[in-house]
XYZ file of C-alpha atoms in Angstrom:
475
model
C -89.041 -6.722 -58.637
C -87.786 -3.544 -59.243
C -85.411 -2.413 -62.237
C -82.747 -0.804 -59.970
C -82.558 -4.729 -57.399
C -79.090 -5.031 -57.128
C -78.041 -8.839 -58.033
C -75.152 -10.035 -57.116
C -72.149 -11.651 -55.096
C -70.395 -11.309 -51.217
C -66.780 -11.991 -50.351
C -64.873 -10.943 -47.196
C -60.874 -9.808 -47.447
C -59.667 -12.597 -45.078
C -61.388 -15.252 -46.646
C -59.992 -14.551 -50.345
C -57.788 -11.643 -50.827
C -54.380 -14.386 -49.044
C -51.038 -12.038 -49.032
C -51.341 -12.236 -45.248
C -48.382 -9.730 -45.224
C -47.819 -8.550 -48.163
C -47.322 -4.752 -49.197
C -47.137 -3.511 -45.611
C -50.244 -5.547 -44.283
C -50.524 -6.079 -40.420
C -51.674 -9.662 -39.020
C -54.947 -9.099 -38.336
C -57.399 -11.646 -36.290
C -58.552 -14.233 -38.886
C -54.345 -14.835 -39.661
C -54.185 -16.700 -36.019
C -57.543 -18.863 -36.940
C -56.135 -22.591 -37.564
C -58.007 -24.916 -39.972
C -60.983 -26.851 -38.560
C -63.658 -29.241 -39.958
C -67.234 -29.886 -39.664
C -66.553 -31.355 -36.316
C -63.311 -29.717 -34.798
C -63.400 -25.877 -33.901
C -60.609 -24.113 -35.533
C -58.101 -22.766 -32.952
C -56.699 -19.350 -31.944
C -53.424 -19.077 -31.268
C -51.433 -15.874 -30.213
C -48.869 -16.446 -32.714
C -48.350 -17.850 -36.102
C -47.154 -21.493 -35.022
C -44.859 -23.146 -38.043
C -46.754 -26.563 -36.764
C -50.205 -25.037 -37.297
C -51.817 -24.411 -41.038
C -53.685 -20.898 -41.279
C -55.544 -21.231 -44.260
C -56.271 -16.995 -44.293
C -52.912 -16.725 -44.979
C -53.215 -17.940 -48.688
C -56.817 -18.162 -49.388
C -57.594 -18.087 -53.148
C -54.998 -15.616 -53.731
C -57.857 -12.849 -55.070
C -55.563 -10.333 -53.898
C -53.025 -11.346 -57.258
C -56.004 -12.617 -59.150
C -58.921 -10.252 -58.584
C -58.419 -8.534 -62.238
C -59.697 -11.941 -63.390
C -61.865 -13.121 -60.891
C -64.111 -9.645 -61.299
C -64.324 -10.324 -65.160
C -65.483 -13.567 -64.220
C -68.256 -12.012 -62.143
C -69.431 -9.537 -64.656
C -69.677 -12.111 -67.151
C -72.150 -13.494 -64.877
C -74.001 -9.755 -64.732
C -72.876 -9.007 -61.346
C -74.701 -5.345 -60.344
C -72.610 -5.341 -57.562
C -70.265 -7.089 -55.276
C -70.029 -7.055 -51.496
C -66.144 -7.001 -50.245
C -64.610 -5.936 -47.093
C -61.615 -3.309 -46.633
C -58.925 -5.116 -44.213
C -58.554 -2.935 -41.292
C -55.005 -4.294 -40.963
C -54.109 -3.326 -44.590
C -55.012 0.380 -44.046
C -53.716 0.148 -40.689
C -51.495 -2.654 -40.206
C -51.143 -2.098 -36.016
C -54.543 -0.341 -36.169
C -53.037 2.424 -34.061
C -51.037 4.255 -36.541
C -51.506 7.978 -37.211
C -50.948 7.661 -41.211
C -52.782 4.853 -43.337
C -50.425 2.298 -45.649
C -50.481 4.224 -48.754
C -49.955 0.095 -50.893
C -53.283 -0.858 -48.854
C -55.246 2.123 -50.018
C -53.884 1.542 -53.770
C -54.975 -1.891 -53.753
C -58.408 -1.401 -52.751
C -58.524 1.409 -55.136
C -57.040 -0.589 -57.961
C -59.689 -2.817 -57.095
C -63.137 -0.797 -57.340
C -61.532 0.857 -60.350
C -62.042 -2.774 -61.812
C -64.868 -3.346 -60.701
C -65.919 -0.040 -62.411
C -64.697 -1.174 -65.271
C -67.357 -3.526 -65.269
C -70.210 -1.426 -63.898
C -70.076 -3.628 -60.406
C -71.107 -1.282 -57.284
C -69.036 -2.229 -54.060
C -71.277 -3.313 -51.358
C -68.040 -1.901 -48.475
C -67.927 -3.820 -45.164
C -65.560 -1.857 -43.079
C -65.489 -5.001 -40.354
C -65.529 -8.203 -41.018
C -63.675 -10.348 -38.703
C -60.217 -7.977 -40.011
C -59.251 -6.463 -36.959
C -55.365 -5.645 -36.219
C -54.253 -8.259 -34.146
C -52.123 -5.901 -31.977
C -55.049 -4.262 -30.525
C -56.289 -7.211 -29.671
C -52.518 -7.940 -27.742
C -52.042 -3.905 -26.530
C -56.012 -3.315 -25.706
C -57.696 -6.350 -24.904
C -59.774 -5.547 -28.701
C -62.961 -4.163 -28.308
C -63.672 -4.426 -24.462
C -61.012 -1.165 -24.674
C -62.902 2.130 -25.456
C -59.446 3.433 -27.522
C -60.435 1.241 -30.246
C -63.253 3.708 -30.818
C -61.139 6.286 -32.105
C -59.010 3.940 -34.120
C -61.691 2.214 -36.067
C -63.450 5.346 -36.912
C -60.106 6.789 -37.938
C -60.100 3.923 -40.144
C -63.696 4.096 -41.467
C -62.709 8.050 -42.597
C -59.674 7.017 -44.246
C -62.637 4.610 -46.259
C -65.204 6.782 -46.705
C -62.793 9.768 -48.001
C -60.672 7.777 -50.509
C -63.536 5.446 -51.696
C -67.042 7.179 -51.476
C -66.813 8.164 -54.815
C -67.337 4.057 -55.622
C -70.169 3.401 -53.879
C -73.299 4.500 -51.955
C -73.611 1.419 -49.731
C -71.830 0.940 -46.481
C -71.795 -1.927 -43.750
C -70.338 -1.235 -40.585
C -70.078 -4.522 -38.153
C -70.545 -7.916 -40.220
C -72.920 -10.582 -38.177
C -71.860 -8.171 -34.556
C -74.711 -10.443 -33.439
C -72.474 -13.962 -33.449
C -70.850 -12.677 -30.022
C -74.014 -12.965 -28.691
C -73.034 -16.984 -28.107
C -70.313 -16.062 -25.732
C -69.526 -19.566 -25.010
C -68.430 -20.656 -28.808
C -64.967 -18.647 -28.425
C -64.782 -17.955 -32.324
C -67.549 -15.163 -32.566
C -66.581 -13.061 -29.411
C -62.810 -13.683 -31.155
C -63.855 -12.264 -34.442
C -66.482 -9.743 -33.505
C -64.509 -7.986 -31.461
C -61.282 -9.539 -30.872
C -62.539 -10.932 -27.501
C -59.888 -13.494 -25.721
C -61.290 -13.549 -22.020
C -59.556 -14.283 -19.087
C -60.587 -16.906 -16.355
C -61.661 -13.878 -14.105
C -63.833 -12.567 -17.015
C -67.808 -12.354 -16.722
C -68.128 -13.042 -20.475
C -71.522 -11.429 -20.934
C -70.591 -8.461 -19.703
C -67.274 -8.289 -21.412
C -69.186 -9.121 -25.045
C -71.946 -6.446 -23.943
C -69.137 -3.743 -23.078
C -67.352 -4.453 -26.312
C -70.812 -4.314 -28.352
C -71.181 -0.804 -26.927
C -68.204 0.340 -27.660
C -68.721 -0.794 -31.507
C -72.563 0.550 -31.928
C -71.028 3.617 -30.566
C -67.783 3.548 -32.848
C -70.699 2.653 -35.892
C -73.046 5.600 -34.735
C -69.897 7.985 -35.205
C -69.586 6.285 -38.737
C -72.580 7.260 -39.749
C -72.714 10.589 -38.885
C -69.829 11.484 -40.327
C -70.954 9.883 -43.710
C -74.091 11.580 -43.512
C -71.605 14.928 -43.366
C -69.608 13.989 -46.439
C -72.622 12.730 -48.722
C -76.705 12.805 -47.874
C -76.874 9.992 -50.400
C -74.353 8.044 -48.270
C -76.166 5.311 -46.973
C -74.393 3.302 -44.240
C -76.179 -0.501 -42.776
C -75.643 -2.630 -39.634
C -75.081 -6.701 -40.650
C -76.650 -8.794 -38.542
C -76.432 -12.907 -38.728
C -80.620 -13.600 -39.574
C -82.105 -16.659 -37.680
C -85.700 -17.014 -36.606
C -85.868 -19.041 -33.726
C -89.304 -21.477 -33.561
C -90.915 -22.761 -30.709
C -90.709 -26.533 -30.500
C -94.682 -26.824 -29.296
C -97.537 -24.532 -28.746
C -96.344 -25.184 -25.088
C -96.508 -21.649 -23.775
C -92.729 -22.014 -22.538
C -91.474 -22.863 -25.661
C -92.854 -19.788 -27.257
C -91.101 -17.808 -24.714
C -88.248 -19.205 -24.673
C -88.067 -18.240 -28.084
C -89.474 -14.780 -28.152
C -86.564 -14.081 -25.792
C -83.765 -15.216 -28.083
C -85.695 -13.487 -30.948
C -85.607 -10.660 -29.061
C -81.978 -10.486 -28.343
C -80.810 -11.394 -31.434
C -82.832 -7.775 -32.580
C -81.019 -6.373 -29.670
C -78.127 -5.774 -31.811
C -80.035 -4.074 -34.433
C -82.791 -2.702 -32.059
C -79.801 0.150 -30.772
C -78.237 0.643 -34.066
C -81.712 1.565 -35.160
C -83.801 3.003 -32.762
C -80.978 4.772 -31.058
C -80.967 3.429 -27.762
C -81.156 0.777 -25.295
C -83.737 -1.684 -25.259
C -85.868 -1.952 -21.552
C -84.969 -5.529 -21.624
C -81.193 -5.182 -21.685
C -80.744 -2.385 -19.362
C -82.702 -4.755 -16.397
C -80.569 -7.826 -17.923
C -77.719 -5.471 -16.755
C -79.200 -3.792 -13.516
C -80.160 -7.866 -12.359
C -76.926 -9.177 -12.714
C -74.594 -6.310 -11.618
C -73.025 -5.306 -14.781
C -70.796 -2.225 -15.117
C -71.262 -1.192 -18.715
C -69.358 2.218 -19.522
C -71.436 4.371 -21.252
C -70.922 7.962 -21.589
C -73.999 10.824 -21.870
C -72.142 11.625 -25.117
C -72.211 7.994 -26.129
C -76.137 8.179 -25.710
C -76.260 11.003 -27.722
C -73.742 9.395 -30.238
C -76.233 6.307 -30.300
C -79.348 8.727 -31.118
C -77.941 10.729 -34.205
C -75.903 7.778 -35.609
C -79.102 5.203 -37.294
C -78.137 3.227 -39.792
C -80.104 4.090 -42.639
C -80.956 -0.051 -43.809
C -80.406 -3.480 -42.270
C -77.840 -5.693 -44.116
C -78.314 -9.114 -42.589
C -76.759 -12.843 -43.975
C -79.202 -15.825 -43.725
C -78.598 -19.597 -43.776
C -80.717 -21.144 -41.319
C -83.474 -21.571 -38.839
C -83.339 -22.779 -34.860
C -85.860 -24.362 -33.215
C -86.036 -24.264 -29.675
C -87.833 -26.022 -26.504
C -87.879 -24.879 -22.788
C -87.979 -28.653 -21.831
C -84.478 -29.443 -19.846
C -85.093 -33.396 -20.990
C -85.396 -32.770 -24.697
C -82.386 -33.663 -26.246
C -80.371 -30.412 -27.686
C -78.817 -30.890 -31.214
C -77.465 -27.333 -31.544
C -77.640 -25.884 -35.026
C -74.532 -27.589 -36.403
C -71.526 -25.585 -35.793
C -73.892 -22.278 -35.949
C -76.249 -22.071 -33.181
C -77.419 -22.185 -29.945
C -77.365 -24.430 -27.548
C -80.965 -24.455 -27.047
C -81.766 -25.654 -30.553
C -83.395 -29.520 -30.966
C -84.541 -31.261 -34.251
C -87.333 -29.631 -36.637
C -89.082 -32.446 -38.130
C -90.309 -30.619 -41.053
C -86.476 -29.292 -41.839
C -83.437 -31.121 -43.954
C -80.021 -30.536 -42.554
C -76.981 -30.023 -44.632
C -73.732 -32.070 -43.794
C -72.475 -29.269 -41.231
C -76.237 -29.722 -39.387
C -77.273 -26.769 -40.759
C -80.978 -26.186 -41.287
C -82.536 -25.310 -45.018
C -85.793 -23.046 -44.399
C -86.433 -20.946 -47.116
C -89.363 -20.163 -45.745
C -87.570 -18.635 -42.404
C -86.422 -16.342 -44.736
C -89.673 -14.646 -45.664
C -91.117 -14.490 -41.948
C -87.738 -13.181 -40.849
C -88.261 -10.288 -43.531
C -91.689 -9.805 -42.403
C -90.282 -9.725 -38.887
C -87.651 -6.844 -39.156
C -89.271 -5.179 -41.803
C -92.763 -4.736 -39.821
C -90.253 -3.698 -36.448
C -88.351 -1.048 -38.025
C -90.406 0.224 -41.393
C -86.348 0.308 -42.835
C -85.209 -1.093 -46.294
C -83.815 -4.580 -45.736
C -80.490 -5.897 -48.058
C -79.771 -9.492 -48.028
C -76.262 -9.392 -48.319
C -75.533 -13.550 -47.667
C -77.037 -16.478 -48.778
C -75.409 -19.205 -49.658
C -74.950 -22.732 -49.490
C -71.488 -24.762 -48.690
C -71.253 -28.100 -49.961
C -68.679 -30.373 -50.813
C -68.529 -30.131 -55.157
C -66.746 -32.342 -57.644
C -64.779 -31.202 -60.164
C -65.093 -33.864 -62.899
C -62.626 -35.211 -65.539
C -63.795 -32.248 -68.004
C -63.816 -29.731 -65.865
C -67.390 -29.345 -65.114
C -68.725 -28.831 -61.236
C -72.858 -30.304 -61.316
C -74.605 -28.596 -58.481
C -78.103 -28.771 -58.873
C -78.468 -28.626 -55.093
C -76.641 -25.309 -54.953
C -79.263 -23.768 -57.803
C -82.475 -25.446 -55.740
C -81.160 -23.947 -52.494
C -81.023 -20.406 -53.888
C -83.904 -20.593 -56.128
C -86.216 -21.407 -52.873
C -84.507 -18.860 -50.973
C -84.929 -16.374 -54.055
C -88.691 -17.419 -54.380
C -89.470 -16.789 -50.271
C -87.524 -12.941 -50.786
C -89.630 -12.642 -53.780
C -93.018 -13.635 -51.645
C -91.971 -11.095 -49.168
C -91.358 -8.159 -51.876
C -94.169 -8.797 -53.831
C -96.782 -10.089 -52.129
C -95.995 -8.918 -48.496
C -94.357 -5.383 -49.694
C -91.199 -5.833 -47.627
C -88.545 -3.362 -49.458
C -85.274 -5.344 -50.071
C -82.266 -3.946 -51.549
C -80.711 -6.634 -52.891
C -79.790 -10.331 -52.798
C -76.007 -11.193 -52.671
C -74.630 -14.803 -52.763
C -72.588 -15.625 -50.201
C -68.857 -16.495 -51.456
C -69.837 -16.144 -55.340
C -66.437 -17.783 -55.540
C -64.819 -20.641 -53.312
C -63.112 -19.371 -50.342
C -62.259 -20.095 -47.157
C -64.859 -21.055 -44.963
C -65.450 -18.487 -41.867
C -66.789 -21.463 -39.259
C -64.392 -24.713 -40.513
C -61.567 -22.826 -42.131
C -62.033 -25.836 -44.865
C -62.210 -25.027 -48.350
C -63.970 -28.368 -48.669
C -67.250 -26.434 -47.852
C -67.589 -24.694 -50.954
C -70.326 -21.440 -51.188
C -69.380 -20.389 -54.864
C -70.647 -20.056 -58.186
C -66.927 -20.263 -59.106
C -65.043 -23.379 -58.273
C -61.433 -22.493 -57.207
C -58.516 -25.875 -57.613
C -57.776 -25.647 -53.767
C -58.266 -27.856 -51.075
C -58.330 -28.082 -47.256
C -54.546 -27.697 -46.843
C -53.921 -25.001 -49.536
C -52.942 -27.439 -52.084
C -54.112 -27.056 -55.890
C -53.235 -24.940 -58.869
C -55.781 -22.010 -58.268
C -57.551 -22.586 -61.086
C -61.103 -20.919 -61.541
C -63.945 -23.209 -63.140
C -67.557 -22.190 -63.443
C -70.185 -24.126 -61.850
C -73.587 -25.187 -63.547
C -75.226 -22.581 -60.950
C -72.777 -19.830 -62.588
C -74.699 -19.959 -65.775
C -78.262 -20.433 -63.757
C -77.667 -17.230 -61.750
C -76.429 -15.551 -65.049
C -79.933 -16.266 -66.105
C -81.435 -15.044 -62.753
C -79.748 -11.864 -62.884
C -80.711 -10.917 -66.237
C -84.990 -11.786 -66.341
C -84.334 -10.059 -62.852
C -85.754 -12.797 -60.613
C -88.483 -13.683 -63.407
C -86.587 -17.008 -64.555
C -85.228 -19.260 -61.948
C-alpha cells in the first residue's frame, strides 16, 4: 500500500447536512423522497405533504453540527472525506444567474474545517441534489437547458473551492437509472418523472447524454483552471455472475456487465459504444446529440473511476428459475447464489466481487480506480452504557479491505483510496430509514426523526482508527 492511500469516510449533503431550507436553500429532489423500509419503496411526491414524513429534511443535522462531527472524524485519522455540494444550496431554483452567497459560505466554512484537520474533500458535484424546479419547469435532465445550468454550477465549485481539493466526482452511481423500472434511480439520477406516453429507455438514455455531455464540459474546464485538477465519473460497482456454465447464462450476463460499463465506457473512452448506438438504431430511438456534443464527449475524459460497491448479482437466462432480485438494489434478473450470505435488506456480501470487479475495469480502461463507498447498513444497538458492538460491521470491511488489498498488491490494480460509506449514521438513500445504519459513528435518531442527536462511537470507530494508521497492515 502506498504512503500517499487516502483512508477515509463518504457522506452525501441530502442524507446528513438536514436544514432543508435554511439560509436561502432551494428544495431540491431528495426533500420530496418519503420514508420507506426494507420492504416499502419510499414515495415521490410533487409537494411537501404535512401527512407525509421526509426524513432529508432533518437528517442528522451535520449542517449545525459538522464542526464536531469532522473532529470526530479526524480523531479517527480521516485523510480525507467524500461530501457532496447541494446543487440547490448554490442554486436554490438551479436557474439563477447569481449563486446564494450563505450556500457558498457554508461549504467554505466547512472545508476550512476540515483543513483544520488535514482532511482532503473528496467533492461530488451530483448526488441525487438536483433543484426540484427544474425538475417541475424542464422535465430534469431529459431537457438539454440543464446542461448549461449544472455546469454553471460546477464553475461556481471549482472556482470558489479548488483551492481545497484535487479530487472531483461529477455524477454519483449515473448508472442506477439504468433500472428504469424502479422509479427512484431515474428520479434521483436525473430528476426523471415519466409520463404514461414516455418510452422510458429512451427518456433515461437522452437524459444520460445530456449529463456525460454536461460532465465532459466539467472536465475540460477544470483541466483549464488546474492540470493537477483531477475530475472522476461514480459509477454503482456490481459484477453480475452467470448462474451455470450454461452458455446463455454467461451471456446474459456479459450483456448486463456490459451496460453497466456503458456508463463509464463514454465518460472514458469518449464516445459511444457499438452496442448502444444499434440498441438505439433497433428500437427507433431519437437521441439528440449534437456534432459539438461528440466533440464535447472526446476532450472531456475523466481522468479516474470513482465507483461505490456493496454487492454482487447473479443471473440466469432460464424464464422458470425463480428471480429473487438483489434486495431493494438490483435487477430483476438476479436469483439466489448459493455460495453468498444476504444481509437483512437481501443484499449480497462478496468481497471477493470486489477484487474481480477491480480487475475488470482496471484491465478495460488502464485508469486509476477510487473506491469511494463501501459500507455496510445494519440495524445497531446502543446499549445501557453507551457502547454500539458491531463486530459484523468490522468483518464486512476487513474482507472487503483484504480483496482491494489482493487487487493492489498482488494483481497491481492502482486504487486511490477506500472511503466508508456513511462514516456516520445517516439517512439511508434506498429505505429513507435511519434504522439501516452505515456508520462508524452512531447518531441518537430513529426512523421518524426522533432522538437527541447524540454522536457515540462504534467498536468499528476505534478498529478503522487502527486501519488507517498501520495503513491497511493491521485489520
Amino acid at each position: 500500500m502506498e504512503n500517499n492511500f487516502l483512508w477515509g469516510g463518504a457522506l452525501s449533503a441530502n442524507q446528513v447536512e438536514g436544514a432543508y431550507l435554511e439560509d436561502g436553500k432551494g428544495l431540491d429532489i431528495s426533500d420530496l423522497l418519503t420514508a420507506g423500509t426494507a420492504t416499502t419503496k419510499r414515495k415521490i411526491t410533487t409537494s411537501v405533504n404535512e401527512n407525509e414524513y421526509y426524513p432529508n429534511h432533518k437528517a442528522i443535522d451535520f449542517y449545525h453540527n459538522y464542526k464536531s462531527d469532522i473532529k470526530l472524524m479526524a480523531k479517527m485519522g480521516f485523510k480525507c472525506l467524500r461530501v457532496s455540494i447541494n446543487w440547490s444550496r448554490i442554486f436554490p431554483h438551479g436557474d439563477e444567474n447569481e449563486p446564494n452567497e450563505q450556500g457558498l459560505k457554508f461549504y467554505h466554512n466547512l472545508f476550512e474545517t476540515m483543513k483544520q484537520y488535514n482532511i482532503k474533500p473528496i467533492i461530488t458535484l451530483s448526488h441525487f441534489e438536483m433543484p426540484y424546479y427544474l425538475v417541475e419547469k424542464f422535465g430534469g435532465w431529459r431537457n438539454r437547458k440543464c446542461i448549461a445550468f449544472f455546469v454553471k454550477f460546477a464553475k461556481v465549485c471549482l472556482d470558489n473551492f479548488m483551492q481545497y481539493t484535487n479530487y472531483w466526482l461529477t455524477f454519483n452511481e449515473i448508472n442506477n437509472q439504468y433500472l428504469v423500472e424502479n422509479p427512484l434511480f431515474p428520479y434521483t439520477n436525473s430528476g426523471l418523472i415519466f409520463n404514461a406516453n414516455d418510452n422510458k429507455r429512451e427518456v433515461m438514455f437522452q437524459a444520460v447524454h445530456n449529463e456525460f455531455v454536461a460532465g465532459s464540459q466539467v472536465v475540460k474546464y477544470a483541466h483549464s483552471l488546474n492540470a493537477n485538477l483531477k475530475v472522476g465519473c461514480m459509477v454503482a460497482a456490481s459484477p453480475y455472475y452467470a448462474n451455470t456454465p450454461n452458455p446463455e447464462d454467461i451471456l446474459k450476463a456479459q450483456k448486463l456487465n456490459q451496460y453497466q460499463m456503458f456508463f463509464s465506457d463514454v465518460q472514458v473512452r469518449g464516445k459511444y459504444p457499438n452496442f448502444i448506438l444499434k440498441e438505439w438504431q433497433e428500437k427507433g430511438y431519437h437521441i439528440e446529440i449534437t456534432d459539438k456534443d461528440l466533440a464535447d464527449l472526446n476532450h472531456g475524459c475523466v481522468d479516474y473511476i470513482g465507483f461505490s460497491y456493496y454487492l454482487s448479482s447473479t443471473v440466469s437466462a432460464d424464464p422458470n428459475r425463480k428471480r429473487i432480485g438483489s434486495g431493494n438494489a438490483a435487477s430483476e434478473d438476479t436469483v439466489v447464489n448459493p455460495y453468498l450470505q444476504k444481509n437483512k435488506w437481501g443484499w449480497t456480501v462478496d468481497p471477493i466481487g470486489l477484487r474481480i470487479w477491480l480487475n475488470q475495469v482496471y484491465d478495460r480502461y488502464q485508469l486509476p480506480l477510487f473506491l469511494v463507498e463501501n459500507g455496510l447498513g445494519a440495524e445497531d444497538k446502543l446499549t445501557s452504557d453507551y457502547k454500539i458492538h458491531d463486530p459484523y460491521r468490522i468483518n464486512y470491511l476487513k474482507d472487503h479491505i483484504i480483496e482491494m488489498k489482493k487487487a493492489i498488491e498482488i494483481d497491481g490494480v492502482p486504487v486511490i483510496g477506500y472511503l466508508v460509506w456513511g462514516c456516520i449514521d445517516c439517512i439511508s438513500f434506498t429505505t429513507g430509514q435511519m434504522s439501516k445504519r452505515y456508520g462508524l459513528i452512531y447518531v441518537d435518531l430513529d426512523d421518524r426523526g426522533k432522538g437527541t442527536l447524540k454522536r457515540y462511537k462504534k467498536d468499528s470507530f476505534d478498529w478503522f482508527k487502527t486501519v488507517i494508521k498501520t495503513n491497511g497492515k493491521k485489520l
